[in-house]
PDB file of C-alpha atoms in Angstrom:
ATOM      1  CA  LEU P  10       1.608 -46.404 -49.373  1.00  0.00           C
ATOM      2  CA  ILE P  11       4.958 -44.672 -49.962  1.00  0.00           C
ATOM      3  CA  PHE P  12       3.604 -41.234 -50.824  1.00  0.00           C
ATOM      4  CA  SER P  13       0.904 -41.160 -48.316  1.00  0.00           C
ATOM      5  CA  TYR P  14       2.928 -42.202 -45.603  1.00  0.00           C
ATOM      6  CA  PRO P  15       4.301 -38.627 -44.764  1.00  0.00           C
ATOM      7  CA  LEU P  16       0.729 -37.412 -44.896  1.00  0.00           C
ATOM      8  CA  VAL P  17      -0.454 -39.952 -41.967  1.00  0.00           C
ATOM      9  CA  PHE P  18       2.841 -39.586 -40.083  1.00  0.00           C
ATOM     10  CA  GLN P  19       2.526 -35.795 -39.766  1.00  0.00           C
ATOM     11  CA  GLY P  20      -1.126 -36.163 -38.393  1.00  0.00           C
ATOM     12  CA  ALA P  21       0.074 -38.953 -36.124  1.00  0.00           C
ATOM     13  CA  ARG P  22       3.007 -36.541 -35.079  1.00  0.00           C
ATOM     14  CA  ASP P  23       0.442 -33.805 -34.576  1.00  0.00           C
ATOM     15  CA  GLY P  24      -1.784 -35.805 -32.537  1.00  0.00           C
ATOM     16  CA  ALA P  25       0.880 -36.626 -30.200  1.00  0.00           C
ATOM     17  CA  ILE P  26       1.937 -33.073 -29.939  1.00  0.00           C
ATOM     18  CA  ASP P  27      -1.558 -32.000 -28.713  1.00  0.00           C
ATOM     19  CA  LEU P  28      -1.946 -35.528 -26.750  1.00  0.00           C
ATOM     20  CA  PHE P  29       1.100 -34.380 -24.500  1.00  0.00           C
ATOM     21  CA  GLY P  30       0.090 -30.973 -24.639  1.00  0.00           C
ATOM     22  CA  ILE P  31       3.407 -29.500 -25.883  1.00  0.00           C
ATOM     23  CA  LYS P  32       2.867 -25.948 -26.918  1.00  0.00           C
ATOM     24  CA  ASP P  33       6.615 -25.344 -28.453  1.00  0.00           C
ATOM     25  CA  ARG P  34       6.271 -25.955 -32.311  1.00  0.00           C
ATOM     26  CA  THR P  35       9.756 -25.138 -33.104  1.00  0.00           C
ATOM     27  CA  ASN P  36      11.296 -27.074 -35.544  1.00  0.00           C
ATOM     28  CA  LYS P  37      13.657 -28.623 -32.860  1.00  0.00           C
ATOM     29  CA  THR P  38      10.694 -29.686 -30.929  1.00  0.00           C
ATOM     30  CA  LEU P  39       9.202 -31.037 -34.099  1.00  0.00           C
ATOM     31  CA  ASN P  40      12.337 -32.806 -35.312  1.00  0.00           C
ATOM     32  CA  THR P  41      12.474 -34.416 -31.663  1.00  0.00           C
ATOM     33  CA  VAL P  42       8.848 -35.700 -31.464  1.00  0.00           C
ATOM     34  CA  THR P  43       9.596 -37.189 -34.986  1.00  0.00           C
ATOM     35  CA  VAL P  44      12.644 -39.189 -34.199  1.00  0.00           C
ATOM     36  CA  ALA P  45      11.172 -40.224 -30.940  1.00  0.00           C
ATOM     37  CA  LEU P  46       7.733 -41.404 -32.737  1.00  0.00           C
ATOM     38  CA  LEU P  47       9.781 -43.053 -35.601  1.00  0.00           C
ATOM     39  CA  ALA P  48      12.154 -44.887 -32.891  1.00  0.00           C
ATOM     40  CA  LEU P  49       8.676 -46.038 -31.416  1.00  0.00           C
ATOM     41  CA  VAL P  50       7.256 -47.367 -34.717  1.00  0.00           C
ATOM     42  CA  THR P  51      10.614 -49.034 -35.601  1.00  0.00           C
ATOM     43  CA  ALA P  52      10.901 -50.498 -32.419  1.00  0.00           C
ATOM     44  CA  THR P  53       7.739 -51.995 -32.521  1.00  0.00           C
ATOM     45  CA  ALA P  54       7.933 -53.407 -36.097  1.00  0.00           C
ATOM     46  CA  TYR P  55      11.353 -55.138 -35.053  1.00  0.00           C
ATOM     47  CA  ILE P  56       9.432 -56.579 -31.827  1.00  0.00           C
ATOM     48  CA  LEU P  57       6.409 -57.556 -33.907  1.00  0.00           C
ATOM     49  CA  ASN P  58       6.902 -60.490 -36.420  1.00  0.00           C
ATOM     50  CA  ASP P  59       3.411 -60.958 -37.441  1.00  0.00           C
ATOM     51  CA  VAL P  60       1.221 -57.708 -37.986  1.00  0.00           C
ATOM     52  CA  SER P  61      -1.831 -59.847 -39.055  1.00  0.00           C
ATOM     53  CA  LEU P  62      -3.188 -59.756 -35.443  1.00  0.00           C
ATOM     54  CA  VAL P  63      -2.913 -55.794 -35.179  1.00  0.00           C
ATOM     55  CA  LEU P  64      -4.564 -55.250 -38.481  1.00  0.00           C
ATOM     56  CA  ALA P  65      -7.702 -57.961 -37.694  1.00  0.00           C
ATOM     57  CA  PHE P  66      -7.870 -55.746 -34.389  1.00  0.00           C
ATOM     58  CA  ALA P  67      -7.790 -52.512 -36.090  1.00  0.00           C
ATOM     59  CA  GLY P  68     -10.455 -53.516 -38.542  1.00  0.00           C
ATOM     60  CA  ALA P  69     -12.924 -55.203 -35.711  1.00  0.00           C
ATOM     61  CA  THR P  70     -12.907 -52.400 -33.850  1.00  0.00           C
ATOM     62  CA  LEU P  71     -12.137 -49.147 -35.894  1.00  0.00           C
ATOM     63  CA  GLY P  72     -13.975 -50.500 -39.245  1.00  0.00           C
ATOM     64  CA  ASN P  73     -16.990 -51.369 -37.075  1.00  0.00           C
ATOM     65  CA  ALA P  74     -16.915 -47.828 -35.329  1.00  0.00           C
ATOM     66  CA  LEU P  75     -16.732 -46.067 -38.581  1.00  0.00           C
ATOM     67  CA  ILE P  76     -19.612 -48.418 -39.845  1.00  0.00           C
ATOM     68  CA  TYR P  77     -21.957 -48.524 -37.029  1.00  0.00           C
ATOM     69  CA  VAL P  78     -21.211 -46.378 -34.185  1.00  0.00           C
ATOM     70  CA  PHE P  79     -19.925 -43.048 -35.077  1.00  0.00           C
ATOM     71  CA  PRO P  80     -23.100 -42.410 -38.019  1.00  0.00           C
ATOM     72  CA  ALA P  81     -25.484 -43.460 -35.118  1.00  0.00           C
ATOM     73  CA  LEU P  82     -23.968 -41.103 -32.549  1.00  0.00           C
ATOM     74  CA  MET P  83     -23.981 -38.213 -35.056  1.00  0.00           C
ATOM     75  CA  PHE P  84     -27.807 -39.093 -36.033  1.00  0.00           C
ATOM     76  CA  ARG P  85     -28.705 -39.260 -32.412  1.00  0.00           C
ATOM     77  CA  GLY P  86     -26.911 -36.041 -31.527  1.00  0.00           C
ATOM     78  CA  ALA P  87     -28.388 -33.932 -34.379  1.00  0.00           C
ATOM     79  CA  VAL P  88     -32.054 -34.996 -33.570  1.00  0.00           C
ATOM     80  CA  LYS P  89     -31.481 -34.469 -29.980  1.00  0.00           C
ATOM     81  CA  LYS P  90     -30.425 -30.847 -31.176  1.00  0.00           C
ATOM     82  CA  MET P  91     -33.490 -30.289 -33.321  1.00  0.00           C
ATOM     83  CA  LYS P  92     -36.120 -27.996 -31.601  1.00  0.00           C
ATOM     84  CA  ASP P  93     -38.976 -29.532 -33.411  1.00  0.00           C
ATOM     85  CA  ALA P  94     -38.095 -33.126 -34.062  1.00  0.00           C
ATOM     86  CA  SER P  95     -41.079 -35.475 -35.056  1.00  0.00           C
ATOM     87  CA  ALA P  96     -42.224 -38.269 -33.297  1.00  0.00           C
ATOM     88  CA  ALA P  97     -40.735 -40.659 -36.290  1.00  0.00           C
ATOM     89  CA  LEU P  98     -37.160 -38.934 -36.434  1.00  0.00           C
ATOM     90  CA  LYS P  99     -37.176 -39.724 -32.762  1.00  0.00           C
ATOM     91  CA  ARG P 100     -38.267 -43.377 -33.137  1.00  0.00           C
ATOM     92  CA  GLU P 101     -35.503 -43.390 -36.093  1.00  0.00           C
ATOM     93  CA  ALA P 102     -32.840 -42.269 -33.680  1.00  0.00           C
ATOM     94  CA  LYS P 103     -33.686 -45.212 -31.108  1.00  0.00           C
ATOM     95  CA  PHE P 104     -33.263 -47.496 -34.145  1.00  0.00           C
ATOM     96  CA  ALA P 105     -29.743 -45.999 -34.964  1.00  0.00           C
ATOM     97  CA  THR P 106     -28.987 -46.420 -31.219  1.00  0.00           C
ATOM     98  CA  GLY P 107     -29.958 -50.214 -31.688  1.00  0.00           C
ATOM     99  CA  ILE P 108     -27.944 -50.545 -35.260  1.00  0.00           C
ATOM    100  CA  MET P 109     -24.981 -49.099 -33.221  1.00  0.00           C
ATOM    101  CA  GLY P 110     -25.424 -51.945 -30.173  1.00  0.00           C
ATOM    102  CA  LEU P 111     -25.603 -54.286 -32.618  1.00  0.00           C
ATOM    103  CA  GLY P 112     -22.197 -52.901 -34.489  1.00  0.00           C
ATOM    104  CA  ILE P 113     -20.646 -52.893 -31.257  1.00  0.00           C
ATOM    105  CA  GLY P 114     -21.426 -56.532 -30.576  1.00  0.00           C
ATOM    106  CA  PHE P 115     -19.962 -56.954 -34.159  1.00  0.00           C
ATOM    107  CA  GLY P 116     -16.782 -55.489 -33.017  1.00  0.00           C
ATOM    108  CA  VAL P 117     -16.649 -57.372 -29.855  1.00  0.00           C
ATOM    109  CA  LEU P 118     -17.109 -60.910 -31.984  1.00  0.00           C
ATOM    110  CA  GLY P 119     -14.192 -59.332 -34.318  1.00  0.00           C
ATOM    111  CA  VAL P 120     -11.661 -58.703 -31.768  1.00  0.00           C
ATOM    112  CA  LYS P 121     -12.569 -62.366 -30.488  1.00  0.00           C
ATOM    113  CA  MET P 122     -12.121 -63.644 -33.321  1.00  0.00           C
ATOM    114  CA  ALA P 123      -9.015 -61.585 -34.191  1.00  0.00           C
ATOM    115  CA  ILE P 124      -7.472 -63.005 -30.595  1.00  0.00           C
ATOM    116  CA  LYS P 125      -8.276 -66.470 -31.531  1.00  0.00           C
ATOM    117  CA  GLY P 126      -6.662 -66.269 -34.573  1.00  0.00           C
TER     118      GLY P 126
END
């Protein structure tokens, strides 16, 4: 955990810089964004005294998206790009879309259970 944090934080910082459209990537800008993000994380950690809700919510949403939604979307997109996709492959893409819907349902149920406690 200790040694992986800088790698994860650098990705979060770069994502924040891209999200806000900051073009200037000098050391001063990177240090300012780093301090601002660390202050935000520290303030959030100070306010939240139980992180289990955050973890349960993240697991319900991101876990289901990673397992059910993203693979189905990628497969369906790959089949749509195929010029000579067979009928069986098109049916399988529809089935994957159904599995994606099931995963979204599981995610909603997981979020509901996370909020319920």
